[in-house]
Amino acid sequence: MCDLLRTTILKVDNGRSGGRLVYYLAETLTDWILNKDTLNKLKKDELERGLKKIINFGLIILLVLILSVVTNRVIETLLGMVLLGVMRAILGGHHLPSSDLCVLYTVTLIIVIPYIGHAVDDYKLLMDSLSFFLIILFGPFRKGMSFNKNFLLYKIIGLIIVTGNIYIYRSAIISAAIFIQAIHLIYFTKGVHDNHVDCG
């Protein structure tokens, strides 16, 4: 069973940018919808691309909800997920080569946020300071992202969120979520990951 799950999650479908599981679900649903589209108003490529993003996001939410209940850390996990998602939307970050890998990786990060937060509770100011520094240096993420027009605005918003946690919320969970996302802003070589799958 573990081997089957690992194969399903990790294997990329014939070199496509989407993972096997997400691609299969999107393709199946696309074909079903197109069969119902008697007026031929829908374009297969656009529909399939949109469904991939929806399925990718939906799988992350579903797995996070299930695992947060199992670990009995629902509120903390959801808080971490929201902060990670907000910072990702504002600042961007590295991409992964497969949608399935994206789901697995993102869910893993979200689930461990509460544990990281509790483990480093006494060092949350240090984490926030490092996040602040990383956002100044690398945010927003500029590889394959269209943030040029509002580059400074996104950077300022990210810094405001970090500052708010330092002086107002003082939450170790928020510190952990922001720090994890800030790490994903770091890049060293030009053009890396430009064509890889965005985790959302």
CSV table of C-alpha atoms in Angstrom, one decimal:
chain,number,residue,atom,x,y,z
A,1,MET,CA,0.0,0.0,0.0
A,2,CYS,CA,2.8,2.4,0.9
A,3,ASP,CA,4.6,1.6,-2.3
A,4,LEU,CA,1.5,2.2,-4.3
A,5,LEU,CA,0.9,5.6,-2.6
A,6,ARG,CA,4.5,6.6,-3.1
A,7,THR,CA,4.4,5.7,-6.8
A,8,THR,CA,1.1,7.6,-7.3
A,9,ILE,CA,2.4,10.7,-5.6
A,10,LEU,CA,6.0,10.9,-7.0
A,11,LYS,CA,5.7,9.7,-10.6
A,12,VAL,CA,5.2,12.3,-13.2
A,13,ASP,CA,3.0,11.4,-16.1
A,14,ASN,CA,5.2,11.0,-19.2
A,15,GLY,CA,7.1,14.2,-18.4
A,16,ARG,CA,4.1,16.4,-18.1
A,17,SER,CA,4.3,19.3,-15.7
A,18,GLY,CA,1.3,18.0,-13.7
A,19,GLY,CA,1.6,14.9,-11.5
A,20,ARG,CA,-0.1,11.6,-12.3
A,21,LEU,CA,-2.9,11.8,-9.8
A,22,VAL,CA,-3.9,15.5,-10.3
A,23,TYR,CA,-3.5,15.2,-14.1
A,24,TYR,CA,-5.7,12.1,-14.2
A,25,LEU,CA,-8.4,13.7,-12.2
A,26,ALA,CA,-8.3,16.9,-14.2
A,27,GLU,CA,-8.3,15.0,-17.5
A,28,THR,CA,-11.2,12.7,-16.5
A,29,LEU,CA,-13.3,15.7,-15.2
A,30,THR,CA,-12.5,17.7,-18.3
A,31,ASP,CA,-13.7,14.9,-20.7
A,32,TRP,CA,-16.9,14.6,-18.7
A,33,ILE,CA,-17.6,18.3,-18.8
A,34,LEU,CA,-16.9,18.6,-22.5
A,35,ASN,CA,-19.3,15.7,-23.2
A,36,LYS,CA,-22.0,17.8,-21.5
A,37,ASP,CA,-21.0,21.0,-23.4
A,38,THR,CA,-23.3,20.6,-26.4
A,39,LEU,CA,-22.7,24.2,-27.6
A,40,ASN,CA,-18.9,23.7,-27.7
A,41,LYS,CA,-18.2,26.9,-25.8
A,42,LEU,CA,-15.4,25.4,-23.7
A,43,LYS,CA,-11.8,25.0,-24.6
A,44,LYS,CA,-10.2,21.8,-23.4
A,45,ASP,CA,-6.7,23.2,-22.6
A,46,GLU,CA,-8.1,26.1,-20.6
A,47,LEU,CA,-10.6,24.0,-18.8
A,48,GLU,CA,-8.1,21.3,-17.9
A,49,ARG,CA,-5.6,23.9,-16.7
A,50,GLY,CA,-8.2,25.5,-14.5
A,51,LEU,CA,-9.3,22.1,-13.1
A,52,LYS,CA,-5.8,21.2,-12.3
A,53,LYS,CA,-5.4,24.2,-10.0
A,54,ILE,CA,-8.8,23.6,-8.4
A,55,ILE,CA,-8.0,19.9,-7.8
A,56,ASN,CA,-4.6,20.8,-6.5
A,57,PHE,CA,-6.0,23.3,-4.0
A,58,GLY,CA,-8.9,21.0,-3.1
A,59,LEU,CA,-6.6,18.0,-2.3
A,60,ILE,CA,-4.4,20.2,-0.1
A,61,ILE,CA,-7.4,21.5,1.9
A,62,LEU,CA,-9.0,18.0,2.2
A,63,LEU,CA,-5.8,16.3,3.4
A,64,VAL,CA,-4.9,19.1,5.8
A,65,LEU,CA,-8.4,19.0,7.4
A,66,ILE,CA,-8.2,15.2,7.8
A,67,LEU,CA,-4.7,15.2,9.2
A,68,SER,CA,-5.4,18.2,11.5
A,69,VAL,CA,-8.3,16.2,13.0
A,70,VAL,CA,-6.1,13.1,13.4
A,71,THR,CA,-3.4,15.1,15.1
A,72,ASN,CA,-5.9,17.0,17.2
A,73,ARG,CA,-4.5,20.4,16.1
A,74,VAL,CA,-7.3,21.7,13.9
A,75,ILE,CA,-7.2,25.4,14.9
A,76,GLU,CA,-3.4,25.7,15.0
A,77,THR,CA,-3.1,23.9,11.7
A,78,LEU,CA,-5.8,26.0,10.0
A,79,LEU,CA,-4.1,29.2,11.3
A,80,GLY,CA,-0.8,28.0,9.8
A,81,MET,CA,-2.4,27.1,6.5
A,82,VAL,CA,-4.1,30.5,6.2
A,83,LEU,CA,-0.9,32.4,7.0
A,84,LEU,CA,1.2,30.2,4.7
A,85,GLY,CA,-1.3,30.8,1.9
A,86,VAL,CA,-1.5,34.5,2.4
A,87,MET,CA,2.2,34.9,2.4
A,88,ARG,CA,2.5,32.7,-0.7
A,89,ALA,CA,-0.1,34.8,-2.5
A,90,ILE,CA,1.6,38.0,-1.6
A,91,LEU,CA,5.3,37.0,-2.0
A,92,GLY,CA,5.2,33.9,-4.3
A,93,GLY,CA,7.9,31.2,-3.9
A,94,HIS,CA,9.6,28.3,-5.6
A,95,HIS,CA,7.7,25.8,-7.8
A,96,LEU,CA,7.8,22.1,-7.8
A,97,PRO,CA,8.1,19.8,-10.9
A,98,SER,CA,4.8,18.0,-10.2
A,99,SER,CA,1.3,18.8,-8.9
A,100,ASP,CA,1.3,15.6,-6.9
A,101,LEU,CA,4.6,16.6,-5.2
A,102,CYS,CA,3.2,20.0,-4.6
A,103,VAL,CA,0.2,18.6,-2.8
A,104,LEU,CA,2.4,16.2,-0.7
A,105,TYR,CA,5.0,18.9,0.1
A,106,THR,CA,2.5,21.6,1.0
A,107,VAL,CA,0.4,19.4,3.2
A,108,THR,CA,3.5,18.2,5.0
A,109,LEU,CA,4.6,21.8,5.6
A,110,ILE,CA,1.2,22.9,6.9
A,111,ILE,CA,0.9,19.9,9.3
A,112,VAL,CA,4.3,20.5,10.9
A,113,ILE,CA,3.7,24.2,11.4
A,114,PRO,CA,2.1,23.8,14.8
A,115,TYR,CA,4.9,21.5,16.0
A,116,ILE,CA,7.6,23.9,14.8
A,117,GLY,CA,5.7,26.8,16.5
A,118,HIS,CA,5.6,25.1,19.8
A,119,ALA,CA,9.2,23.9,19.6
A,120,VAL,CA,10.5,27.4,18.9
A,121,ASP,CA,8.1,29.4,21.0
A,122,ASP,CA,10.9,31.1,22.9
A,123,TYR,CA,12.6,32.1,19.7
A,124,LYS,CA,9.7,33.5,17.7
A,125,LEU,CA,11.2,37.0,17.7
A,126,LEU,CA,14.3,35.6,16.1
A,127,MET,CA,12.3,33.8,13.5
A,128,ASP,CA,10.2,36.9,12.7
A,129,SER,CA,13.5,38.9,12.5
A,130,LEU,CA,14.9,36.4,10.0
A,131,SER,CA,11.7,36.4,8.0
A,132,PHE,CA,11.8,40.2,7.9
A,133,PHE,CA,15.4,40.1,6.6
A,134,LEU,CA,14.6,37.4,4.0
A,135,ILE,CA,11.6,39.3,2.7
A,136,ILE,CA,13.7,42.5,2.3
A,137,LEU,CA,16.4,40.6,0.4
A,138,PHE,CA,14.3,38.2,-1.7
A,139,GLY,CA,10.6,39.1,-1.7
A,140,PRO,CA,8.6,39.0,-3.7
A,141,PHE,CA,9.9,35.9,-5.5
A,142,ARG,CA,10.8,36.9,-9.0
A,143,LYS,CA,11.4,33.7,-11.0
A,144,GLY,CA,8.5,33.1,-13.4
A,145,MET,CA,6.2,35.5,-11.4
A,146,SER,CA,4.6,38.7,-12.7
A,147,PHE,CA,5.2,40.9,-9.7
A,148,ASN,CA,7.3,43.6,-11.3
A,149,LYS,CA,4.6,46.2,-11.5
A,150,ASN,CA,3.7,46.1,-7.8
A,151,PHE,CA,7.0,44.7,-6.5
A,152,LEU,CA,7.5,47.2,-3.7
A,153,LEU,CA,3.9,47.1,-2.6
A,154,TYR,CA,4.0,43.3,-2.1
A,155,LYS,CA,7.2,43.6,-0.2
A,156,ILE,CA,5.8,46.2,2.1
A,157,ILE,CA,2.6,44.2,2.7
A,158,GLY,CA,4.7,41.1,3.6
A,159,LEU,CA,6.8,43.2,6.0
A,160,ILE,CA,3.7,44.7,7.6
A,161,ILE,CA,2.4,41.2,8.3
A,162,VAL,CA,5.7,40.2,10.0
A,163,THR,CA,5.8,43.4,12.0
A,164,GLY,CA,2.2,42.8,13.1
A,165,ASN,CA,3.1,39.5,14.6
A,166,ILE,CA,6.1,40.9,16.3
A,167,TYR,CA,4.2,43.7,18.1
A,168,ILE,CA,0.6,42.6,18.2
A,169,TYR,CA,-0.1,38.9,17.8
A,170,ARG,CA,3.1,37.4,19.0
A,171,SER,CA,2.0,34.0,17.8
A,172,ALA,CA,4.6,31.2,17.4
A,173,ILE,CA,2.4,29.5,14.9
A,174,ILE,CA,2.3,32.6,12.7
A,175,SER,CA,6.0,33.0,13.1
A,176,ALA,CA,6.6,29.4,11.9
A,177,ALA,CA,4.3,29.8,8.9
A,178,ILE,CA,5.9,33.1,7.9
A,179,PHE,CA,9.4,31.8,8.3
A,180,ILE,CA,8.7,28.7,6.3
A,181,GLN,CA,7.4,30.8,3.4
A,182,ALA,CA,10.2,33.3,3.7
A,183,ILE,CA,12.7,30.5,3.3
A,184,HIS,CA,11.0,29.6,0.0
A,185,LEU,CA,11.8,33.1,-1.3
A,186,ILE,CA,15.6,32.4,-1.4
A,187,TYR,CA,17.1,31.9,-4.9
A,188,PHE,CA,20.6,31.9,-6.2
A,189,THR,CA,20.6,31.1,-9.9
A,190,LYS,CA,18.7,32.8,-12.7
A,191,GLY,CA,15.8,31.0,-14.3
A,192,VAL,CA,15.5,28.0,-11.9
A,193,HIS,CA,12.0,26.6,-11.6
A,194,ASP,CA,10.4,29.0,-14.1
A,195,ASN,CA,8.5,26.2,-15.9
A,196,HIS,CA,7.6,24.2,-12.8
A,197,VAL,CA,4.2,23.8,-11.2
A,198,ASP,CA,3.0,26.5,-8.9
A,199,CYS,CA,1.7,25.2,-5.6
A,200,GLY,CA,-0.9,27.9,-5.5
